[in-house]
Amino acid sequence: MTPHPIVVQIVIDKPLAQGFDYLWDAEKLGKLPEIGNVVEVPFSRGKEIGLVIKVSNHSDYEIEKLKSVERLAPLPAFDPALLRLMNFASQYYIHALGETILPVIPQMWKKADNWEKIPEKLESAQKSKKKLDVLAEGLITQEQLNPSQKNALQELLASHEKENQFRAILLQGQTGSGKTAVFLNWLASILHDESAQVLLLVPEINLTPQLERRVKAYFPDKKMAVLHSGVSEKKRGVAWYEAMTGKAKIILGTRLAALTLMPNLRAIVVDEEHDPSYKQQDGTRYSARDLAIWRAHDQKIPILLSSATPSLETWLAAQSGRYEYIRLDQRAQGASLPSVHLINTRDPQNQFSPGDVGATKEKSLISKTLANAITKTLAEKKQSLILINRRGYAPVLSCSACNWLSKCAQCSTYTVMHKAGALGKRSVLSCHHCGLAKPVPQFCPDCGNADLKTLGHGTQKLEDAIEDMWPQARVLRVDTDSSRKSKGAEALFQEIHNGNVDIVVGTQMIAKGHDYQNIGLVAVLDADSRLYSADFRAAERLFAQLVQVAGRAGRSGSSSDAGGDIYIETQYPESPVFQYLLRHDIDGFLAFTASEREEAKLPPYSYQALIHAEGKSLDKAIQFLNELKARMRSKGMLTKELKAYDPVPKPVMRVAGSERAQLLIESANRKTLQEALEMIDQDLRQDSTGRISKTSRIRWLVERDPISI
Ligand SMILES: [Zn+2]
Ligand SMILES: [Zn+2]
């Protein structure tokens, strides 16, 4: 043993609060260690990929007993800015540093056996780069911006001299007001600097191909790295490498891209910043938007948050002057706003009566008022989008004789019926929570009755109903089932763009981000099911979705065109969500929601966390949380400042055979909550292996800033 051994501390992807010491053999590994090196180490009986977080000459353990680092990845060390971000995320989200950092490394770089071959692979990837077809119409240069867009860009550029300074900017403008053209022109000015890198975050994979083409059109000479879960492992590995080595100048991706290494990061854009998809729902449950803001602040760079319907948090920050506030009030290309129509489904006038022209044999899934509007839209040779937020044929199958219902054997939910051809050759009952699928029974499993009926409706049933009512129309269904089956969502969207479709039936998925040119009518059939929910954010989310959906109508270029029509079927037309929508009053709705939240002391006027518990029985999970709460009380943690509610079953209590409960903790003070969560984590870890209790076998997790309660 050398007199001055080199000891490195390594974190690995395990729910372990500490790092582990290893010896570093500089001769064998070819160089001295650096903080941020990716390595392979022996761990337990196998091997693990780890990251060096500390380098020293001593260890609290016996040096002789330490194992050695086996291999060093051919990668630059993680840069200090990213390590700061990861440290913050680990602390804030109460997740071990290792399990926060390691997941950002693409699979390709996690197989140490491949490390030697990677340089070769990178070479071939360079050569095989296919040319993206660049859409010229996506390109709107600075000169082509409308006056409102020009003003917005001027404001963004005006503070340009404030270099090396954190700026958070909200760019708020109606759907179709041309926010993308504004921020792309802004990024262009930043990318004048040859070495600069920019990060562009989008909420969903489906939105990336379209934006990718637009970005390419703006920056044909800049290397772009696209990072999301839909990109192949190899491509992702290459893109990540090009970002971390500074070769890629534009990094475009979904939430996971927020944690990409970028040594020359100069600006961040978060598009559709209000979208709940930015919240990670497993592993470290971070908000990519919030981490991006922290990162911009830490690295002293500007961040632009773009939305038609900002989240309440962001909107309040802009209103109070904490964020810069830029508004785009004109719709680009002169298109006007769609007219909103609320169809009161309780009003018999809106419904078919027997004998009406066009009435269906059974009760129609579509109101008479809407049916007439669709017929008119068809006659005008325009497209209709009909939205219902449930895929499948019907949400449940029931027996008319004994009231049997198609429940999932593993979950506390019903299985959804999917028609033959949707999820395999035969029609199946599928659970949307655990994925279990089984053939639709011919007879009731309880009483043998053959008369099984579907209750409610999903996209497939609606598609059938529409084909019945308008046999001459070309109907296309767009949901995750149909996009998985065919050539993917992009191919379906293309069908709409090309005008090969008259009526589109689909989930919310159709409404996001796509600039269709010939939509005359948009209808939402199940808004009510999302209006009343235990979750206090339900109304805010529904409002944002409806605004987005409305934005799909009437985007066609000519200014003589009316803005299109949006129809919402509801039993509660008087509800504030619909009333503010009727007036296109986004700020009014947000102000109203803010005052409601303030009165009820709900976020953003307080801070929340959930302690999740999951085990074989609900009783045990609840008991586990009750015991935790009792310990919190005995330690004097429950004060006026910190409130713990009673443990409750989760909205979907049983999933895949596990029963789940949660404990909500709330404080008006961010720091108080942080300290409490750290104490809770410590407390629970005392009796746990990883995050599983040794005594009760309950699996637990702390979640900061949950977005659904
Ligand atoms: Zn039965
Ligand atoms: Zn299930």
XYZ file of C-alpha atoms and ligand atoms in Angstrom:
711
model
C 0.000 0.000 0.000
C 1.353 3.417 -0.942
C 1.852 5.869 1.925
C -0.735 8.269 0.483
C -3.555 6.203 -0.919
C -6.115 8.056 -3.014
C -9.599 7.595 -1.623
C -12.674 8.575 -3.605
C -16.230 8.749 -2.347
C -18.754 7.301 -4.778
C -22.545 7.506 -4.963
C -24.569 4.845 -6.755
C -28.183 4.525 -7.886
C -29.600 3.093 -4.645
C -31.867 4.602 -2.006
C -28.913 4.878 0.354
C -28.296 8.136 2.125
C -24.489 7.831 2.109
C -21.633 7.499 -0.363
C -18.996 4.755 -0.286
C -15.221 4.975 -0.109
C -13.060 3.267 -2.733
C -9.380 3.268 -3.514
C -8.186 4.889 -6.728
C -5.244 3.358 -8.548
C -4.040 6.213 -10.738
C -1.638 4.003 -12.623
C -4.262 1.421 -13.530
C -6.950 3.997 -14.360
C -4.561 6.185 -16.299
C -5.182 9.450 -14.446
C -5.907 11.127 -11.148
C -9.520 11.244 -9.998
C -11.741 14.273 -10.455
C -15.018 15.058 -8.778
C -17.682 14.177 -11.336
C -15.909 11.160 -12.876
C -18.154 8.276 -13.907
C -16.721 4.945 -12.789
C -17.467 1.278 -12.350
C -17.074 -0.138 -8.848
C -17.607 -3.512 -7.193
C -20.644 -3.349 -4.947
C -22.135 -6.084 -2.822
C -21.750 -9.158 -5.031
C -21.998 -7.317 -8.345
C -20.833 -4.163 -10.034
C -22.349 -0.697 -10.126
C -21.857 2.508 -12.076
C -21.080 5.343 -9.711
C -20.053 8.964 -9.617
C -17.089 10.424 -7.746
C -18.274 13.122 -5.313
C -15.175 13.502 -3.135
C -11.429 12.923 -3.442
C -9.133 12.651 -0.395
C -6.273 10.742 1.200
C -8.133 9.208 4.083
C -11.220 7.245 4.933
C -13.202 6.685 8.120
C -12.956 2.996 7.277
C -9.868 0.793 7.354
C -7.964 1.580 4.180
C -6.907 -2.059 3.828
C -10.521 -3.153 3.619
C -11.554 -0.707 0.877
C -12.224 -2.050 -2.571
C -10.845 -0.363 -5.680
C -12.476 1.510 -8.533
C -12.389 -0.864 -11.504
C -12.920 1.307 -14.549
C -13.173 4.950 -15.528
C -15.655 6.002 -18.232
C -14.249 7.862 -21.273
C -16.300 10.936 -20.370
C -15.440 14.420 -19.165
C -16.126 14.853 -15.453
C -19.606 16.223 -14.592
C -19.277 19.973 -14.369
C -19.600 21.646 -10.951
C -22.764 23.548 -11.932
C -24.610 20.315 -12.608
C -23.335 18.797 -9.376
C -24.650 21.827 -7.490
C -28.029 21.354 -9.155
C -28.045 17.664 -8.246
C -27.097 18.369 -4.654
C -29.912 20.850 -4.418
C -32.417 18.428 -6.018
C -31.326 15.653 -3.690
C -31.816 17.807 -0.603
C -34.970 19.545 -1.698
C -36.744 16.425 -2.926
C -35.467 14.274 -0.039
C -33.895 11.725 -2.329
C -30.413 10.216 -2.061
C -27.775 11.964 -4.183
C -26.900 8.746 -6.022
C -30.461 7.963 -7.051
C -30.872 11.564 -8.184
C -27.689 11.770 -10.274
C -27.241 8.332 -11.801
C -30.591 8.208 -13.655
C -29.508 11.162 -15.826
C -26.812 9.000 -17.411
C -28.190 7.263 -20.531
C -28.136 3.444 -20.569
C -25.450 3.381 -23.238
C -23.023 4.907 -20.728
C -24.057 2.589 -17.923
C -22.593 -0.538 -19.499
C -18.930 -0.410 -18.610
C -18.170 -3.315 -20.962
C -19.117 -1.051 -23.869
C -17.026 1.928 -22.804
C -14.089 1.008 -24.992
C -16.256 0.653 -28.093
C -18.140 3.918 -27.629
C -15.734 6.264 -29.462
C -16.153 4.043 -32.536
C -19.939 4.164 -32.201
C -19.874 7.934 -31.952
C -17.906 8.115 -35.165
C -20.475 6.061 -37.072
C -23.329 8.057 -35.566
C -21.754 11.228 -36.975
C -21.674 9.757 -40.458
C -25.191 8.360 -40.475
C -26.836 11.618 -39.381
C -29.876 11.904 -41.589
C -30.993 15.262 -42.877
C -34.178 16.538 -41.317
C -36.577 17.947 -43.839
C -36.557 21.587 -42.943
C -39.915 23.290 -43.086
C -39.401 26.744 -44.491
C -42.819 27.949 -43.325
C -41.763 27.333 -39.721
C -39.211 30.090 -40.097
C -40.358 33.531 -39.067
C -37.481 35.951 -39.087
C -37.268 39.052 -36.983
C -38.569 41.176 -39.869
C -41.638 38.981 -40.288
C -42.829 39.304 -36.698
C -46.061 41.206 -36.088
C -45.897 44.404 -34.002
C -46.830 42.630 -30.777
C -44.149 39.973 -31.326
C -41.604 42.658 -32.216
C -42.298 44.465 -28.957
C -41.920 41.258 -27.001
C -38.606 40.499 -28.682
C -37.410 44.068 -28.058
C -38.164 43.675 -24.359
C -36.289 40.399 -24.244
C -33.285 41.868 -26.015
C -33.363 45.193 -24.166
C -31.980 43.785 -20.962
C -29.293 41.981 -22.889
C -26.552 44.075 -21.402
C -27.453 42.481 -18.088
C -25.155 39.620 -18.917
C -24.232 37.080 -16.292
C -27.404 37.823 -14.507
C -30.362 35.726 -13.553
C -33.603 36.780 -15.206
C -36.900 34.919 -15.033
C -39.342 36.033 -17.669
C -42.932 35.011 -18.235
C -43.969 35.224 -21.883
C -47.743 35.016 -21.817
C -49.809 35.008 -24.977
C -52.874 33.304 -26.376
C -52.499 30.099 -28.304
C -51.586 31.157 -31.812
C -50.027 34.459 -30.758
C -46.613 33.328 -31.990
C -44.673 32.814 -28.763
C -42.398 30.251 -30.410
C -41.253 32.674 -33.104
C -40.446 35.218 -30.385
C -38.327 32.932 -28.264
C -36.556 31.367 -31.243
C -35.506 34.838 -32.418
C -34.350 35.599 -28.888
C -32.322 32.381 -28.737
C -30.814 33.272 -32.110
C -29.270 36.383 -30.570
C -27.795 34.315 -27.742
C -26.467 31.705 -30.152
C -24.504 34.381 -32.011
C -21.822 33.484 -29.522
C -20.260 30.418 -31.130
C -19.746 28.497 -27.911
C -23.144 29.225 -26.332
C -25.554 26.400 -25.539
C -29.286 26.796 -24.947
C -31.823 24.457 -23.404
C -35.357 24.213 -24.747
C -37.804 22.187 -22.667
C -41.141 20.894 -23.943
C -43.699 18.977 -21.894
C -44.314 16.019 -24.184
C -42.563 13.752 -26.625
C -45.349 14.266 -29.165
C -44.449 17.924 -29.389
C -40.787 17.433 -30.167
C -40.840 16.435 -33.894
C -42.693 19.587 -34.903
C -40.548 21.884 -32.789
C -37.422 20.019 -33.873
C -38.156 20.931 -37.499
C -38.821 24.535 -36.608
C -35.634 24.826 -34.574
C -33.673 23.245 -37.431
C -35.136 25.816 -39.806
C -33.913 28.631 -37.559
C -30.507 27.213 -36.844
C -29.464 25.030 -39.792
C -25.792 25.284 -38.810
C -26.118 24.536 -35.112
C -25.862 21.016 -33.802
C -28.979 20.012 -31.915
C -29.311 17.268 -29.312
C -32.773 15.796 -28.801
C -33.344 14.115 -25.465
C -36.505 12.325 -24.431
C -37.648 8.820 -23.622
C -38.845 8.201 -27.190
C -35.320 8.541 -28.612
C -33.435 5.238 -29.036
C -30.853 4.414 -26.364
C -28.005 4.825 -28.799
C -29.187 8.191 -30.123
C -29.811 9.396 -26.612
C -26.355 8.316 -25.523
C -24.830 10.240 -28.416
C -27.005 13.345 -27.884
C -26.151 13.434 -24.193
C -22.445 13.134 -24.972
C -22.634 15.938 -27.526
C -24.397 18.155 -24.985
C -21.902 17.472 -22.202
C -18.903 18.040 -24.455
C -20.331 21.343 -25.689
C -20.670 20.152 -29.305
C -24.452 20.363 -29.358
C -25.566 23.984 -29.051
C -29.297 23.449 -28.782
C -30.630 20.860 -26.392
C -34.294 20.097 -26.995
C -36.091 17.699 -24.739
C -38.676 16.748 -22.169
C -38.293 17.019 -18.398
C -35.283 14.719 -18.198
C -33.333 17.105 -20.411
C -33.468 19.710 -17.613
C -30.708 17.733 -15.907
C -28.413 17.520 -18.922
C -24.801 18.552 -18.584
C -24.130 21.680 -20.623
C -20.812 23.372 -19.928
C -21.743 26.590 -21.801
C -25.407 26.938 -20.921
C -26.539 30.547 -21.599
C -30.334 30.469 -21.636
C -33.283 28.212 -20.887
C -36.783 28.199 -22.385
C -39.586 26.231 -20.745
C -42.429 25.970 -23.249
C -45.970 25.385 -21.892
C -44.512 25.953 -18.449
C -47.833 25.167 -16.726
C -47.953 21.602 -18.053
C -48.150 18.914 -15.331
C -45.888 16.666 -17.439
C -42.919 18.628 -16.117
C -43.415 16.870 -12.818
C -41.571 13.560 -12.594
C -43.893 10.931 -11.130
C -41.417 8.263 -10.103
C -37.866 8.131 -8.771
C -36.835 11.603 -7.612
C -40.165 13.365 -7.996
C -38.787 16.659 -9.194
C -40.409 19.458 -11.149
C -38.260 20.045 -14.232
C -39.545 23.613 -14.484
C -38.645 24.411 -10.883
C -35.207 22.836 -11.238
C -34.630 24.776 -14.464
C -35.428 28.016 -12.608
C -33.038 27.063 -9.818
C -30.384 26.207 -12.379
C -30.790 29.533 -14.205
C -30.523 31.367 -10.897
C -27.447 29.407 -9.858
C -25.719 29.831 -13.235
C -26.759 33.495 -13.570
C -28.513 33.101 -16.903
C -31.970 34.052 -18.235
C -34.907 31.642 -18.230
C -38.043 32.239 -20.248
C -41.300 30.577 -19.224
C -43.829 30.490 -22.011
C -47.555 29.773 -21.748
C -51.045 30.813 -22.758
C -52.321 29.810 -19.332
C -49.437 30.193 -16.870
C -49.393 28.176 -13.694
C -50.663 30.126 -10.733
C -47.159 30.132 -9.200
C -45.561 31.698 -12.268
C -48.397 34.113 -12.943
C -48.271 35.453 -9.365
C -44.500 35.867 -9.594
C -44.945 37.907 -12.784
C -47.808 39.953 -11.312
C -45.731 40.842 -8.256
C -42.720 41.834 -10.351
C -40.509 38.981 -9.157
C -40.406 37.783 -12.775
C -40.287 40.008 -15.830
C -43.635 39.958 -17.573
C -44.004 40.080 -21.340
C -47.424 39.836 -22.972
C -48.337 38.894 -26.509
C -51.860 40.038 -27.070
C -52.299 39.711 -30.786
C -52.995 36.421 -32.518
C -50.384 35.891 -35.199
C -51.512 36.096 -38.806
C -54.633 37.973 -37.808
C -56.723 34.924 -36.931
C -59.390 35.789 -34.397
C -60.341 34.030 -31.183
C -62.773 31.119 -31.383
C -66.305 31.569 -30.105
C -67.037 29.498 -27.037
C -70.446 27.788 -26.802
C -71.595 26.093 -23.613
C -74.148 23.351 -24.234
C -76.219 22.777 -21.126
C -76.877 19.054 -21.348
C -79.680 19.311 -18.784
C -81.658 21.479 -21.182
C -83.992 19.222 -23.262
C -83.733 21.724 -26.129
C -80.165 20.628 -26.668
C -81.031 16.930 -26.835
C -82.526 14.773 -29.550
C -86.157 13.778 -29.144
C -87.482 10.558 -30.676
C -88.291 11.165 -34.337
C -85.803 14.028 -34.759
C -83.881 14.054 -38.024
C -80.496 12.507 -37.398
C -81.491 11.017 -34.037
C -79.858 7.692 -33.263
C -81.721 4.556 -32.207
C -80.176 4.555 -28.769
C -79.511 7.632 -26.648
C -77.064 9.751 -28.603
C -73.552 10.247 -27.230
C -73.631 13.707 -28.752
C -76.167 16.432 -28.033
C -78.433 17.641 -30.817
C -76.905 21.115 -30.698
C -73.417 19.748 -31.203
C -74.556 17.286 -33.890
C -76.050 20.148 -35.895
C -72.834 22.121 -35.571
C -70.776 19.153 -36.781
C -73.076 18.693 -39.783
C -72.622 22.376 -40.617
C -68.835 22.143 -40.259
C -68.764 19.129 -42.581
C -70.777 21.087 -45.149
C -68.203 23.900 -44.932
C -65.460 21.351 -45.675
C -63.739 22.042 -42.400
C -62.466 19.584 -39.852
C -63.984 18.846 -36.445
C -62.051 17.737 -33.367
C -64.074 15.851 -30.757
C -62.344 15.321 -27.444
C -63.033 12.851 -24.714
C -60.379 12.155 -22.173
C -60.791 8.412 -21.911
C -59.265 5.951 -24.298
C -60.862 2.570 -24.911
C -64.434 1.649 -25.782
C -66.142 2.011 -22.430
C -64.858 2.531 -18.904
C -66.626 -0.494 -17.462
C -68.568 -3.614 -18.458
C -71.571 -4.647 -16.373
C -74.077 -7.485 -16.076
C -77.695 -6.436 -16.420
C -78.894 -9.367 -14.298
C -76.677 -9.334 -11.209
C -74.874 -5.984 -11.402
C -71.451 -7.589 -11.797
C -68.867 -4.950 -12.805
C -65.541 -5.515 -14.544
C -63.155 -4.816 -11.680
C -59.420 -5.309 -11.938
C -58.299 -8.329 -9.919
C -55.227 -6.439 -8.725
C -56.407 -2.845 -8.349
C -59.309 -0.981 -6.804
C -60.446 0.231 -10.229
C -62.545 -1.002 -13.114
C -61.077 -2.450 -16.252
C -61.726 -0.546 -19.453
C -63.168 -2.362 -22.425
C -61.132 -2.077 -25.632
C -62.549 -3.297 -28.917
C -60.903 -5.996 -31.006
C -57.931 -4.611 -32.884
C -57.094 -1.874 -30.404
C -54.900 -3.751 -27.937
C -54.453 -7.042 -29.783
C -56.653 -9.178 -31.983
C -59.445 -9.795 -29.534
C -61.453 -7.352 -27.518
C -60.059 -7.069 -24.016
C -60.735 -5.648 -20.599
C -57.646 -3.687 -19.676
C -56.632 -2.027 -16.433
C -55.151 1.422 -17.062
C -53.344 1.310 -13.720
C -51.501 -2.019 -13.725
C -51.773 -2.912 -17.419
C -53.451 -6.271 -16.794
C -55.501 -7.261 -19.856
C -57.810 -10.247 -20.324
C -60.355 -11.264 -22.963
C -63.860 -9.861 -22.629
C -66.001 -12.626 -21.109
C -68.992 -13.831 -23.149
C -71.004 -14.572 -20.044
C -71.168 -12.887 -16.672
C -68.499 -14.553 -14.483
C -70.880 -14.370 -11.491
C -74.271 -15.485 -12.832
C -73.699 -16.724 -16.367
C -75.975 -14.130 -17.964
C -75.025 -13.381 -21.582
C -76.371 -9.815 -21.578
C -73.295 -7.778 -20.683
C -73.490 -4.032 -21.242
C -70.938 -1.270 -21.361
C -71.343 1.745 -19.093
C -70.042 5.166 -20.088
C -67.949 5.759 -23.170
C -64.398 6.185 -24.391
C -62.773 7.215 -27.661
C -63.588 3.951 -29.498
C -67.296 4.031 -28.675
C -67.441 7.653 -29.708
C -65.677 6.814 -32.962
C -68.337 4.141 -33.666
C -71.157 6.533 -32.803
C -69.768 9.213 -35.120
C -69.326 6.764 -37.968
C -72.993 5.821 -37.489
C -74.221 9.398 -37.456
C -72.086 10.655 -40.373
C -71.423 7.604 -42.541
C -69.981 9.738 -45.365
C -67.360 11.429 -43.133
C -63.763 10.270 -42.835
C -63.164 9.640 -39.121
C -59.790 9.269 -37.404
C -59.182 8.283 -33.800
C -56.090 9.692 -32.071
C -55.175 8.341 -28.644
C -52.215 6.481 -27.162
C -53.686 3.170 -28.403
C -54.025 4.247 -32.020
C -50.675 6.049 -32.041
C -48.904 2.981 -30.674
C -50.488 0.769 -33.304
C -49.836 2.839 -36.393
C -46.676 4.703 -37.275
C -46.898 6.791 -34.158
C -48.660 9.980 -33.252
C -46.721 12.024 -35.788
C -48.195 10.011 -38.702
C -51.726 10.516 -37.364
C -51.178 14.257 -36.966
C -49.905 14.346 -40.524
C -53.183 12.803 -41.729
C -55.021 15.707 -40.135
C -52.621 18.265 -41.600
C -53.001 16.755 -45.048
C -56.764 17.100 -44.900
C -57.400 13.351 -45.212
C -59.790 13.450 -42.278
C -63.117 15.178 -41.596
C -63.727 14.314 -37.960
C -61.028 13.563 -35.429
C -61.948 11.776 -32.220
C -59.332 11.703 -29.545
C -57.956 12.420 -26.125
C -56.267 15.618 -24.945
C -53.252 14.403 -26.883
C -54.614 15.932 -30.142
C -54.871 19.366 -28.649
C -51.264 19.946 -27.738
C -49.147 22.271 -29.760
C -50.165 21.316 -33.258
C -50.995 24.077 -35.688
C -53.752 22.529 -37.743
C -54.874 24.811 -40.506
C -58.467 23.845 -41.187
C -60.227 23.147 -37.914
C -63.680 24.722 -37.828
C -65.025 23.106 -34.692
C -63.655 21.711 -31.465
C -65.901 19.898 -28.987
C -65.202 18.717 -25.452
C -67.604 16.062 -24.190
C -66.434 15.161 -20.713
C -65.322 18.420 -19.135
C -67.598 17.820 -16.136
C -65.805 14.646 -15.107
C -62.707 16.758 -14.598
C -64.449 19.723 -13.018
C -65.343 18.187 -9.694
C -62.486 16.289 -8.192
C -60.891 15.947 -4.772
C -57.810 17.636 -6.180
C -57.823 21.401 -5.649
C -55.887 21.872 -8.890
C -58.548 20.180 -11.050
C -60.235 23.423 -12.142
C -56.926 25.128 -12.970
C -55.871 22.157 -15.080
C -59.215 21.888 -16.874
C -59.158 25.600 -17.668
C -55.664 25.338 -19.168
C -56.722 22.339 -21.255
C -59.840 24.059 -22.540
C -57.892 27.167 -23.536
C -55.401 24.973 -25.341
C -58.170 23.039 -27.058
C -59.912 26.258 -28.048
C -56.650 27.415 -29.554
C -56.841 24.580 -32.095
C -59.918 26.125 -33.673
C -59.595 28.704 -36.393
C -55.856 28.942 -36.800
C -56.179 29.265 -40.542
C -54.328 32.167 -42.043
C -56.844 34.470 -43.664
C -58.128 37.234 -41.440
C -61.577 37.077 -43.027
C -62.005 33.724 -41.321
C -63.982 33.595 -38.144
C -61.990 32.121 -35.273
C -63.787 28.786 -35.317
C -66.104 27.417 -32.677
C -65.575 25.492 -29.494
C -68.470 23.568 -27.950
C -68.393 22.331 -24.391
C -71.036 19.932 -23.160
C -71.684 20.468 -19.471
C -74.318 20.229 -16.786
C -72.782 23.196 -14.994
C -72.427 26.062 -17.474
C -72.455 28.548 -14.590
C -69.162 27.198 -13.204
C -66.371 29.848 -13.095
C -64.087 27.720 -15.305
C -66.583 27.953 -18.167
C -67.635 31.532 -17.498
C -64.074 32.865 -17.650
C -63.442 30.743 -20.728
C -66.503 32.225 -22.408
C -64.896 35.657 -22.078
C -61.358 34.424 -22.885
C -60.419 35.993 -19.568
C -57.308 34.097 -18.522
C -56.058 36.691 -16.058
C -59.519 36.906 -14.529
C -59.596 33.181 -13.986
C -56.117 33.160 -12.465
C -56.932 36.079 -10.158
C -60.127 34.317 -9.071
C -58.238 31.059 -8.437
C -55.506 32.900 -6.538
C -58.013 34.478 -4.178
C -59.667 31.103 -3.567
C -56.331 29.500 -2.764
C -55.235 32.349 -0.549
C -58.417 32.085 1.473
C -58.044 28.326 1.879
C -54.258 28.631 2.488
C -53.540 26.201 -0.322
C -50.439 26.272 -2.574
C -48.900 28.562 -3.684
C -49.915 30.183 -0.365
C -48.580 27.179 1.525
C -46.161 24.331 0.876
C -47.041 20.672 0.841
C -45.488 17.244 0.898
C -46.901 13.743 0.794
C -45.583 10.721 2.606
C -46.575 7.708 0.514
C -46.913 4.269 2.088
C -47.633 1.069 0.246
C -47.936 -2.531 1.390
C -49.976 -5.725 1.374
C -52.920 -4.217 3.223
C -54.386 -0.759 3.503
C -54.685 -1.122 7.289
C -50.958 -1.644 7.603
C -50.153 1.304 5.362
C -52.488 3.578 7.346
C -51.105 2.277 10.628
C -47.551 2.958 9.422
C -48.475 6.578 8.680
C -50.407 6.969 11.924
C -47.376 5.802 13.867
C -45.209 8.262 11.964
C -47.619 11.058 12.798
C -47.619 10.037 16.480
C -43.812 10.166 16.537
C -43.897 13.584 14.880
C -46.229 14.752 17.619
C -44.121 13.341 20.428
C -41.039 15.026 18.978
C -42.880 18.342 19.092
C -42.857 18.719 15.302
C -46.564 19.404 14.929
C -46.860 23.059 15.767
C -48.905 25.975 14.502
C -46.351 26.145 11.697
C -46.593 22.529 10.566
C -49.756 20.600 10.028
C -50.105 16.869 9.356
C -53.500 15.655 8.159
C -54.852 12.190 8.876
C -53.545 9.397 6.658
C -55.983 8.497 3.877
C -56.124 5.855 1.133
C -54.788 7.164 -2.185
C -57.382 8.058 -4.866
C -56.669 4.712 -6.518
C -56.140 2.740 -3.355
C -54.965 -0.598 -4.717
C -52.642 -0.962 -7.710
C -51.091 -4.222 -8.891
C -51.903 -5.906 -5.583
C -50.364 -3.216 -3.364
C -52.545 -1.062 -1.171
C -51.576 2.563 -0.871
C -52.109 5.399 1.552
C -50.755 8.895 1.976
C -50.156 11.483 4.664
C -50.333 15.149 3.709
C -48.039 17.595 5.477
C -48.413 21.332 5.069
C -46.700 24.495 6.193
C -46.887 28.163 5.338
C -43.123 28.214 5.694
C -40.888 26.505 3.163
C -38.000 26.081 5.586
C -40.167 24.589 8.319
C -41.427 22.014 5.846
C -37.890 21.259 4.624
C -36.635 20.645 8.153
C -39.626 18.473 8.981
C -39.135 16.357 5.870
C -35.482 15.824 6.665
C -36.443 14.663 10.161
C -39.116 12.359 8.750
C -36.660 10.870 6.273
C -34.168 10.233 9.071
C -36.833 8.802 11.320
C -38.098 6.391 8.677
C -34.617 5.357 7.587
C -33.794 4.158 11.112
C -36.040 1.149 10.677
C -35.652 0.654 6.919
C -33.580 -1.085 4.318
C -33.536 1.471 1.518
C -37.121 2.703 1.705
C -38.767 -0.456 2.998
C -39.618 -0.696 6.672
C -37.956 -3.688 8.319
C -40.786 -4.266 10.775
C -43.908 -3.659 8.692
C -42.507 -4.242 5.141
C -44.190 -0.975 4.122
C -42.562 0.794 1.187
C -42.463 4.541 1.786
C -41.545 7.682 -0.121
C -41.413 11.394 0.608
C -42.745 13.635 -2.165
C -42.164 17.380 -2.134
C -44.599 19.772 -3.882
C -47.006 17.069 -5.082
C -49.191 18.198 -7.970
C -52.016 15.771 -7.417
C -53.331 15.083 -3.975
Zn -74.307 -11.404 -13.704
Zn -55.058 -3.232 -12.364
